[in-house]
Amino acid sequence: DTGVSQDPRHKITKRGQNVTFRCDPISEHNRLYWYRQTLGQGPEFLTYFQNEAQLEKSRLLSDRFSAERPKGSFSTLEIQRTEQGDSAMYLCASSPRAFRQDTQYFGPGTRLTVL
Amino acid sequence: AQKITQTQPGMFVQEKEAVTLDCTYDTSDQSYGLFWYKQPSSGEMIFLIYQGSYDEQNATEGRYSLNFQKARKSANLVISASQLGDSAMYFCAMREPFAAGGTSYGKLTFGQGTILTVHP
């Protein structure tokens, strides 16, 4: 059973460019979360998918951000017209539909640097 | 709204000794989950231990135990027999409940983290 994977691990881009990140959750995990972590801070919630449906979005998710999870498998997070303030670690987590624990297992993250 | 507070920016411990990392929380929910994650310099968040709000016994996982004091709203992590590989950032997190009717979906709220350094 492989863990959560994310691609790319690192991304350097120039301000104004668009970037897209991919997350592959643990197989059969129907819940998928995106978080953003800036330097020295704890992760902050961005958005949640249950299967293919995006059910919750944070106010942090401006209209430049869009996320999808087609067919309820992998997910993508796109940032359009990147800004220097978007520089952060973007973490993806998945969890099974379990009654008790619902532990979220995280991927290695994508570190974005906007120049 | 949920809030997690970790008041120790950094902690030092000697190898093979025990260390306690503090975490207090605030919530109006009756049902919630408390988690501890370890984040090494590589960046990946590694799940360590879980405590449910209705669990009467403190959770334990190997060298990790969670000192859960519900009335005081604290969920401290105890690491016994520290190892050099324990040096990392540690985050306490609270999971909101999955609410009927679809108003909340279990997102995590994290504290600021505590950097643990284990000395040989």
PDB file of N, CA, C and O in Angstrom, chain A residues 9 31 33 35 37 40-45 48 50 55-56 89 91 100-108 111, chain B residues 35 37 39 41-45 47 50 52 55 89 91 95-96 98 103-112:
ATOM      1  N   ARG A   9       7.803  17.876  -6.533  1.00  0.00           N
ATOM      2  CA  ARG A   9       8.210  18.129  -5.152  1.00  0.00           C
ATOM      3  C   ARG A   9       8.630  19.582  -4.968  1.00  0.00           C
ATOM      4  O   ARG A   9       8.439  20.149  -3.896  1.00  0.00           O
ATOM      5  N   ARG A  31     -11.600  10.549   0.844  1.00  0.00           N
ATOM      6  CA  ARG A  31     -11.511  11.934   1.327  1.00  0.00           C
ATOM      7  C   ARG A  31     -10.135  12.496   1.008  1.00  0.00           C
ATOM      8  O   ARG A  31      -9.116  11.854   1.289  1.00  0.00           O
ATOM      9  N   TYR A  33      -7.779  16.224   1.099  1.00  0.00           N
ATOM     10  CA  TYR A  33      -7.659  17.597   1.609  1.00  0.00           C
ATOM     11  C   TYR A  33      -6.403  18.245   1.031  1.00  0.00           C
ATOM     12  O   TYR A  33      -5.378  17.583   0.868  1.00  0.00           O
ATOM     13  N   TYR A  35      -3.798  21.515   1.938  1.00  0.00           N
ATOM     14  CA  TYR A  35      -3.395  22.493   2.941  1.00  0.00           C
ATOM     15  C   TYR A  35      -2.233  23.302   2.384  1.00  0.00           C
ATOM     16  O   TYR A  35      -1.493  22.846   1.510  1.00  0.00           O
ATOM     17  N   GLN A  37       1.175  25.550   3.769  1.00  0.00           N
ATOM     18  CA  GLN A  37       2.023  25.819   4.931  1.00  0.00           C
ATOM     19  C   GLN A  37       3.091  26.834   4.558  1.00  0.00           C
ATOM     20  O   GLN A  37       3.934  26.565   3.700  1.00  0.00           O
ATOM     21  N   GLY A  40       7.515  28.486   8.998  1.00  0.00           N
ATOM     22  CA  GLY A  40       7.387  28.723  10.430  1.00  0.00           C
ATOM     23  C   GLY A  40       5.978  28.618  10.964  1.00  0.00           C
ATOM     24  O   GLY A  40       5.741  28.898  12.139  1.00  0.00           O
ATOM     25  N   GLN A  41       5.036  28.224  10.118  1.00  0.00           N
ATOM     26  CA  GLN A  41       3.636  28.123  10.533  1.00  0.00           C
ATOM     27  C   GLN A  41       3.135  26.699  10.396  1.00  0.00           C
ATOM     28  O   GLN A  41       3.732  25.872   9.701  1.00  0.00           O
ATOM     29  N   GLY A  42       2.011  26.423  11.043  1.00  0.00           N
ATOM     30  CA  GLY A  42       1.347  25.156  10.823  1.00  0.00           C
ATOM     31  C   GLY A  42       0.550  25.195   9.533  1.00  0.00           C
ATOM     32  O   GLY A  42       0.216  26.274   9.032  1.00  0.00           O
ATOM     33  N   PRO A  43       0.242  24.047   8.969  1.00  0.00           N
ATOM     34  CA  PRO A  43      -0.564  24.016   7.740  1.00  0.00           C
ATOM     35  C   PRO A  43      -1.945  24.636   7.957  1.00  0.00           C
ATOM     36  O   PRO A  43      -2.506  24.555   9.052  1.00  0.00           O
ATOM     37  N   GLU A  44      -2.459  25.238   6.877  1.00  0.00           N
ATOM     38  CA  GLU A  44      -3.819  25.804   6.909  1.00  0.00           C
ATOM     39  C   GLU A  44      -4.656  25.154   5.822  1.00  0.00           C
ATOM     40  O   GLU A  44      -4.190  24.972   4.689  1.00  0.00           O
ATOM     41  N   PHE A  45      -5.875  24.852   6.152  1.00  0.00           N
ATOM     42  CA  PHE A  45      -6.789  24.164   5.244  1.00  0.00           C
ATOM     43  C   PHE A  45      -7.121  25.024   4.031  1.00  0.00           C
ATOM     44  O   PHE A  45      -7.373  26.223   4.158  1.00  0.00           O
ATOM     45  N   TYR A  48     -11.484  20.671   0.406  1.00  0.00           N
ATOM     46  CA  TYR A  48     -11.789  19.277   0.702  1.00  0.00           C
ATOM     47  C   TYR A  48     -12.621  18.657  -0.417  1.00  0.00           C
ATOM     48  O   TYR A  48     -13.564  19.270  -0.918  1.00  0.00           O
ATOM     49  N   GLN A  50     -14.723  15.019  -1.361  1.00  0.00           N
ATOM     50  CA  GLN A  50     -15.228  13.699  -1.018  1.00  0.00           C
ATOM     51  C   GLN A  50     -15.562  13.039  -2.342  1.00  0.00           C
ATOM     52  O   GLN A  50     -16.486  13.464  -3.041  1.00  0.00           O
ATOM     53  N   LEU A  55     -16.439  19.812  -1.590  1.00  0.00           N
ATOM     54  CA  LEU A  55     -17.486  20.145  -0.635  1.00  0.00           C
ATOM     55  C   LEU A  55     -17.160  21.329   0.261  1.00  0.00           C
ATOM     56  O   LEU A  55     -18.067  21.908   0.871  1.00  0.00           O
ATOM     57  N   GLU A  56     -15.901  21.671   0.396  1.00  0.00           N
ATOM     58  CA  GLU A  56     -15.556  22.793   1.260  1.00  0.00           C
ATOM     59  C   GLU A  56     -14.343  23.524   0.713  1.00  0.00           C
ATOM     60  O   GLU A  56     -13.388  22.905   0.247  1.00  0.00           O
ATOM     61  N   MET A  89       4.577  25.732   1.053  1.00  0.00           N
ATOM     62  CA  MET A  89       4.509  24.293   0.839  1.00  0.00           C
ATOM     63  C   MET A  89       3.028  23.936   0.702  1.00  0.00           C
ATOM     64  O   MET A  89       2.215  24.318   1.552  1.00  0.00           O
ATOM     65  N   LEU A  91       0.437  20.963   0.735  1.00  0.00           N
ATOM     66  CA  LEU A  91       0.344  19.598   1.234  1.00  0.00           C
ATOM     67  C   LEU A  91      -1.014  19.003   0.888  1.00  0.00           C
ATOM     68  O   LEU A  91      -2.044  19.668   0.991  1.00  0.00           O
ATOM     69  N   ARG A 100     -14.217   6.031  13.205  1.00  0.00           N
ATOM     70  CA  ARG A 100     -13.621   6.496  14.445  1.00  0.00           C
ATOM     71  C   ARG A 100     -12.460   7.458  14.251  1.00  0.00           C
ATOM     72  O   ARG A 100     -12.472   8.566  14.737  1.00  0.00           O
ATOM     73  N   GLN A 101     -11.487   7.018  13.524  1.00  0.00           N
ATOM     74  CA  GLN A 101     -10.253   7.780  13.577  1.00  0.00           C
ATOM     75  C   GLN A 101     -10.104   8.798  12.459  1.00  0.00           C
ATOM     76  O   GLN A 101      -9.749   9.933  12.708  1.00  0.00           O
ATOM     77  N   ASP A 102     -10.391   8.401  11.233  1.00  0.00           N
ATOM     78  CA  ASP A 102     -10.299   9.319  10.108  1.00  0.00           C
ATOM     79  C   ASP A 102      -8.963  10.025  10.048  1.00  0.00           C
ATOM     80  O   ASP A 102      -8.906  11.238   9.802  1.00  0.00           O
ATOM     81  N   THR A 103      -7.891   9.288  10.310  1.00  0.00           N
ATOM     82  CA  THR A 103      -6.568   9.911  10.257  1.00  0.00           C
ATOM     83  C   THR A 103      -6.275  10.391   8.853  1.00  0.00           C
ATOM     84  O   THR A 103      -6.503   9.678   7.874  1.00  0.00           O
ATOM     85  N   GLN A 104      -5.767  11.596   8.742  1.00  0.00           N
ATOM     86  CA  GLN A 104      -5.333  12.128   7.466  1.00  0.00           C
ATOM     87  C   GLN A 104      -3.846  11.816   7.293  1.00  0.00           C
ATOM     88  O   GLN A 104      -3.029  12.165   8.141  1.00  0.00           O
ATOM     89  N   TYR A 105      -3.541  11.184   6.181  1.00  0.00           N
ATOM     90  CA  TYR A 105      -2.163  10.834   5.849  1.00  0.00           C
ATOM     91  C   TYR A 105      -1.677  11.803   4.774  1.00  0.00           C
ATOM     92  O   TYR A 105      -2.333  11.965   3.741  1.00  0.00           O
ATOM     93  N   PHE A 106      -0.531  12.400   5.041  1.00  0.00           N
ATOM     94  CA  PHE A 106      -0.037  13.462   4.185  1.00  0.00           C
ATOM     95  C   PHE A 106       0.979  12.975   3.169  1.00  0.00           C
ATOM     96  O   PHE A 106       1.737  12.034   3.416  1.00  0.00           O
ATOM     97  N   GLY A 107       1.010  13.657   2.045  1.00  0.00           N
ATOM     98  CA  GLY A 107       2.053  13.463   1.058  1.00  0.00           C
ATOM     99  C   GLY A 107       3.277  14.282   1.413  1.00  0.00           C
ATOM    100  O   GLY A 107       3.285  15.014   2.405  1.00  0.00           O
ATOM    101  N   PRO A 108       4.330  14.192   0.589  1.00  0.00           N
ATOM    102  CA  PRO A 108       5.582  14.894   0.869  1.00  0.00           C
ATOM    103  C   PRO A 108       5.512  16.389   0.610  1.00  0.00           C
ATOM    104  O   PRO A 108       6.406  17.130   1.007  1.00  0.00           O
ATOM    105  N   ARG A 111       6.791  22.188  -2.779  1.00  0.00           N
ATOM    106  CA  ARG A 111       7.290  23.483  -2.319  1.00  0.00           C
ATOM    107  C   ARG A 111       7.326  24.447  -3.492  1.00  0.00           C
ATOM    108  O   ARG A 111       8.050  24.230  -4.455  1.00  0.00           O
TER     109      ARG A 111
ATOM    110  N   PHE B  35      -4.712  15.125  17.162  1.00  0.00           N
ATOM    111  CA  PHE B  35      -3.630  14.425  16.481  1.00  0.00           C
ATOM    112  C   PHE B  35      -2.296  15.104  16.781  1.00  0.00           C
ATOM    113  O   PHE B  35      -2.235  16.315  17.007  1.00  0.00           O
ATOM    114  N   TYR B  37       1.466  15.266  14.772  1.00  0.00           N
ATOM    115  CA  TYR B  37       2.239  14.948  13.580  1.00  0.00           C
ATOM    116  C   TYR B  37       3.670  15.412  13.783  1.00  0.00           C
ATOM    117  O   TYR B  37       3.933  16.411  14.458  1.00  0.00           O
ATOM    118  N   GLN B  39       7.101  16.592  11.659  1.00  0.00           N
ATOM    119  CA  GLN B  39       7.536  17.089  10.359  1.00  0.00           C
ATOM    120  C   GLN B  39       9.051  17.261  10.362  1.00  0.00           C
ATOM    121  O   GLN B  39       9.579  18.252  10.859  1.00  0.00           O
ATOM    122  N   SER B  41      12.821  17.818   8.523  1.00  0.00           N
ATOM    123  CA  SER B  41      13.244  18.892   7.613  1.00  0.00           C
ATOM    124  C   SER B  41      12.864  18.603   6.165  1.00  0.00           C
ATOM    125  O   SER B  41      12.779  19.523   5.349  1.00  0.00           O
ATOM    126  N   SER B  42      12.606  17.353   5.841  1.00  0.00           N
ATOM    127  CA  SER B  42      12.191  17.002   4.475  1.00  0.00           C
ATOM    128  C   SER B  42      10.800  17.541   4.141  1.00  0.00           C
ATOM    129  O   SER B  42      10.438  17.665   2.968  1.00  0.00           O
ATOM    130  N   GLY B  43      10.002  17.833   5.162  1.00  0.00           N
ATOM    131  CA  GLY B  43       8.713  18.473   4.932  1.00  0.00           C
ATOM    132  C   GLY B  43       7.485  17.592   5.062  1.00  0.00           C
ATOM    133  O   GLY B  43       6.378  18.113   5.200  1.00  0.00           O
ATOM    134  N   GLU B  44       7.647  16.293   5.017  1.00  0.00           N
ATOM    135  CA  GLU B  44       6.476  15.426   5.077  1.00  0.00           C
ATOM    136  C   GLU B  44       5.895  15.393   6.486  1.00  0.00           C
ATOM    137  O   GLU B  44       6.619  15.367   7.461  1.00  0.00           O
ATOM    138  N   MET B  45       4.575  15.419   6.579  1.00  0.00           N
ATOM    139  CA  MET B  45       3.884  15.336   7.868  1.00  0.00           C
ATOM    140  C   MET B  45       3.643  13.861   8.183  1.00  0.00           C
ATOM    141  O   MET B  45       2.934  13.181   7.444  1.00  0.00           O
ATOM    142  N   PHE B  47       2.106  11.079  10.697  1.00  0.00           N
ATOM    143  CA  PHE B  47       1.141  10.860  11.766  1.00  0.00           C
ATOM    144  C   PHE B  47       1.791  10.079  12.901  1.00  0.00           C
ATOM    145  O   PHE B  47       2.467   9.069  12.684  1.00  0.00           O
ATOM    146  N   TYR B  50      -3.271   9.543  17.871  1.00  0.00           N
ATOM    147  CA  TYR B  50      -4.623  10.107  17.809  1.00  0.00           C
ATOM    148  C   TYR B  50      -5.343   9.885  19.146  1.00  0.00           C
ATOM    149  O   TYR B  50      -5.182   8.844  19.789  1.00  0.00           O
ATOM    150  N   GLY B  52      -9.389  10.493  20.566  1.00  0.00           N
ATOM    151  CA  GLY B  52     -10.749  10.950  20.347  1.00  0.00           C
ATOM    152  C   GLY B  52     -11.292  11.621  21.598  1.00  0.00           C
ATOM    153  O   GLY B  52     -10.918  11.263  22.722  1.00  0.00           O
ATOM    154  N   ASP B  55     -12.661   9.233  24.113  1.00  0.00           N
ATOM    155  CA  ASP B  55     -11.794   8.156  24.607  1.00  0.00           C
ATOM    156  C   ASP B  55     -11.475   8.399  26.071  1.00  0.00           C
ATOM    157  O   ASP B  55     -11.013   9.481  26.437  1.00  0.00           O
ATOM    158  N   MET B  89      10.114  19.122  13.752  1.00  0.00           N
ATOM    159  CA  MET B  89       9.019  19.979  14.176  1.00  0.00           C
ATOM    160  C   MET B  89       7.839  19.076  14.519  1.00  0.00           C
ATOM    161  O   MET B  89       7.553  18.121  13.783  1.00  0.00           O
ATOM    162  N   PHE B  91       3.678  19.034  15.412  1.00  0.00           N
ATOM    163  CA  PHE B  91       2.438  19.789  15.352  1.00  0.00           C
ATOM    164  C   PHE B  91       1.315  19.043  16.052  1.00  0.00           C
ATOM    165  O   PHE B  91       1.125  17.833  15.846  1.00  0.00           O
ATOM    166  N   ARG B  95      -9.209  17.899  14.751  1.00  0.00           N
ATOM    167  CA  ARG B  95     -10.097  17.620  13.626  1.00  0.00           C
ATOM    168  C   ARG B  95     -11.511  17.994  14.009  1.00  0.00           C
ATOM    169  O   ARG B  95     -12.019  17.555  15.035  1.00  0.00           O
ATOM    170  N   GLU B  96     -12.131  18.811  13.185  1.00  0.00           N
ATOM    171  CA  GLU B  96     -13.527  19.139  13.432  1.00  0.00           C
ATOM    172  C   GLU B  96     -14.390  17.930  13.096  1.00  0.00           C
ATOM    173  O   GLU B  96     -13.981  17.069  12.321  1.00  0.00           O
ATOM    174  N   PHE B  98     -17.418  15.557  11.508  1.00  0.00           N
ATOM    175  CA  PHE B  98     -18.210  15.487  10.292  1.00  0.00           C
ATOM    176  C   PHE B  98     -19.656  15.711  10.697  1.00  0.00           C
ATOM    177  O   PHE B  98     -20.259  14.898  11.376  1.00  0.00           O
ATOM    178  N   THR B 103     -22.096  20.483   7.007  1.00  0.00           N
ATOM    179  CA  THR B 103     -21.551  21.803   7.337  1.00  0.00           C
ATOM    180  C   THR B 103     -20.087  21.753   7.740  1.00  0.00           C
ATOM    181  O   THR B 103     -19.441  22.796   7.803  1.00  0.00           O
ATOM    182  N   SER B 104     -19.565  20.584   8.042  1.00  0.00           N
ATOM    183  CA  SER B 104     -18.135  20.473   8.328  1.00  0.00           C
ATOM    184  C   SER B 104     -17.681  19.068   7.929  1.00  0.00           C
ATOM    185  O   SER B 104     -18.449  18.109   8.022  1.00  0.00           O
ATOM    186  N   TYR B 105     -16.435  19.007   7.531  1.00  0.00           N
ATOM    187  CA  TYR B 105     -15.950  17.790   6.885  1.00  0.00           C
ATOM    188  C   TYR B 105     -14.619  17.309   7.418  1.00  0.00           C
ATOM    189  O   TYR B 105     -13.841  16.707   6.704  1.00  0.00           O
ATOM    190  N   GLY B 106     -14.353  17.582   8.683  1.00  0.00           N
ATOM    191  CA  GLY B 106     -13.190  16.953   9.283  1.00  0.00           C
ATOM    192  C   GLY B 106     -11.858  17.607   8.993  1.00  0.00           C
ATOM    193  O   GLY B 106     -10.819  16.967   9.138  1.00  0.00           O
ATOM    194  N   LYS B 107     -11.858  18.864   8.600  1.00  0.00           N
ATOM    195  CA  LYS B 107     -10.561  19.498   8.350  1.00  0.00           C
ATOM    196  C   LYS B 107      -9.789  19.651   9.654  1.00  0.00           C
ATOM    197  O   LYS B 107     -10.352  19.712  10.732  1.00  0.00           O
ATOM    198  N   LEU B 108      -8.471  19.705   9.502  1.00  0.00           N
ATOM    199  CA  LEU B 108      -7.578  19.854  10.649  1.00  0.00           C
ATOM    200  C   LEU B 108      -7.205  21.314  10.868  1.00  0.00           C
ATOM    201  O   LEU B 108      -6.963  22.049   9.912  1.00  0.00           O
ATOM    202  N   THR B 109      -7.155  21.703  12.129  1.00  0.00           N
ATOM    203  CA  THR B 109      -6.603  22.999  12.538  1.00  0.00           C
ATOM    204  C   THR B 109      -5.325  22.707  13.298  1.00  0.00           C
ATOM    205  O   THR B 109      -5.335  21.928  14.258  1.00  0.00           O
ATOM    206  N   PHE B 110      -4.226  23.323  12.873  1.00  0.00           N
ATOM    207  CA  PHE B 110      -2.918  23.050  13.444  1.00  0.00           C
ATOM    208  C   PHE B 110      -2.466  24.158  14.375  1.00  0.00           C
ATOM    209  O   PHE B 110      -2.835  25.321  14.217  1.00  0.00           O
ATOM    210  N   GLY B 111      -1.601  23.771  15.328  1.00  0.00           N
ATOM    211  CA  GLY B 111      -0.917  24.762  16.130  1.00  0.00           C
ATOM    212  C   GLY B 111       0.295  25.285  15.387  1.00  0.00           C
ATOM    213  O   GLY B 111       0.548  24.929  14.228  1.00  0.00           O
ATOM    214  N   GLN B 112       1.069  26.116  16.082  1.00  0.00           N
ATOM    215  CA  GLN B 112       2.256  26.747  15.474  1.00  0.00           C
ATOM    216  C   GLN B 112       3.450  25.812  15.403  1.00  0.00           C
ATOM    217  O   GLN B 112       4.417  26.089  14.700  1.00  0.00           O
TER     218      GLN B 112
END
